[in-house]
Coordinates of C-alpha atoms in Angstrom, one line a residue:
X1 CA 95.5 97.7 107.6
X2 CA 97.6 95.6 110.6
X3 CA 101.2 97.0 111.2
X4 CA 104.1 94.7 111.7
X5 CA 107.6 95.4 112.7
X6 CA 110.1 95.7 109.9
X7 CA 112.4 92.4 110.0
X8 CA 115.7 93.1 112.2
X9 CA 113.5 95.4 114.5
X10 CA 113.9 95.0 118.3
X11 CA 112.0 96.5 120.8
X12 CA 112.6 97.5 124.5
X13 CA 111.3 99.2 126.6
X14 CA 113.5 100.9 129.6
X15 CA 113.4 100.8 133.4
X16 CA 111.4 104.5 132.7
X17 CA 108.9 103.5 130.4
X18 CA 110.9 104.7 127.3
X19 CA 110.3 102.8 124.3
X20 CA 113.1 101.4 122.9
X21 CA 112.9 100.9 118.6
X22 CA 116.3 99.7 117.4
X23 CA 116.8 99.1 113.5
X24 CA 119.0 96.3 113.8
X25 CA 120.5 96.6 110.5
X26 CA 121.9 100.5 111.0
X27 CA 122.1 100.0 115.1
X28 CA 120.3 103.5 114.9
X29 CA 118.4 103.4 118.3
X30 CA 114.5 105.5 118.6
X31 CA 113.8 106.8 121.7
X32 CA 110.3 107.9 122.4
X33 CA 108.6 108.9 126.1
X34 CA 105.9 106.3 127.7
X35 CA 103.1 107.4 126.5
X36 CA 104.0 106.0 123.1
X37 CA 104.9 102.8 125.2
X38 CA 101.2 102.6 126.0
X39 CA 100.4 103.2 122.2
X40 CA 102.6 100.8 121.2
X41 CA 102.0 97.9 123.8
X42 CA 97.9 98.8 122.5
X43 CA 99.0 98.3 119.1
X44 CA 100.1 95.0 119.9
X45 CA 97.4 93.9 121.6
X46 CA 95.0 95.1 118.5
X47 CA 97.0 92.8 116.3
X48 CA 98.1 95.9 114.5
X49 CA 94.9 97.9 114.5
X50 CA 95.2 101.5 115.0
X51 CA 91.5 102.5 115.3
X52 CA 90.9 99.2 117.8
X53 CA 94.3 100.5 119.8
X54 CA 93.4 104.2 119.8
X55 CA 90.0 103.6 121.0
X56 CA 91.2 101.7 124.3
X57 CA 93.9 104.3 124.5
X58 CA 91.1 107.1 124.5
X59 CA 88.5 105.3 127.2
X60 CA 91.5 105.2 129.4
X61 CA 92.9 108.2 129.8
X62 CA 89.8 110.0 128.9
X63 CA 90.3 111.6 126.1
X64 CA 88.8 112.5 122.2
X65 CA 88.7 109.0 120.3
X66 CA 89.1 111.5 117.1
X67 CA 92.4 113.6 118.5
X68 CA 94.2 110.0 119.5
X69 CA 93.5 108.2 116.4
X70 CA 95.4 111.7 114.7
X71 CA 98.1 111.8 117.2
X72 CA 98.9 108.1 116.7
X73 CA 98.4 108.3 113.0
X74 CA 101.1 110.7 112.9
X75 CA 103.5 109.3 115.2
X76 CA 102.8 105.4 112.9
X77 CA 104.1 107.9 109.7
X78 CA 107.0 108.3 111.1
X79 CA 107.9 104.8 112.1
X80 CA 107.2 104.0 108.8
X81 CA 109.5 106.9 107.5
X82 CA 112.4 105.6 109.7
X83 CA 111.5 102.0 108.3
X84 CA 110.5 101.2 111.9
X85 CA 106.9 99.2 110.9
X86 CA 105.2 98.5 107.6
X87 CA 101.9 97.7 106.8
X88 CA 101.9 94.3 104.6
X89 CA 102.3 91.3 106.3
X90 CA 105.8 89.4 107.8

């Protein structure tokens, strides 16, 4: 199921490549290193589909697609717990 940002979550990328997700309700910022920025961009390119996004990432980095999917799914679970993303439509 495609992923979506929770309402009020702002996304920026710092000049050093770090992804910053800011919860507009609490003001809390969540920082992720550049590989997560790549994952975030791939998710946006593929309509929030983690399988398609990780296929692209794995091919680009010559990594095992299953391991890449597992790592991204773990990160997405953290984003869900922090209420930064959701699986349903906006």
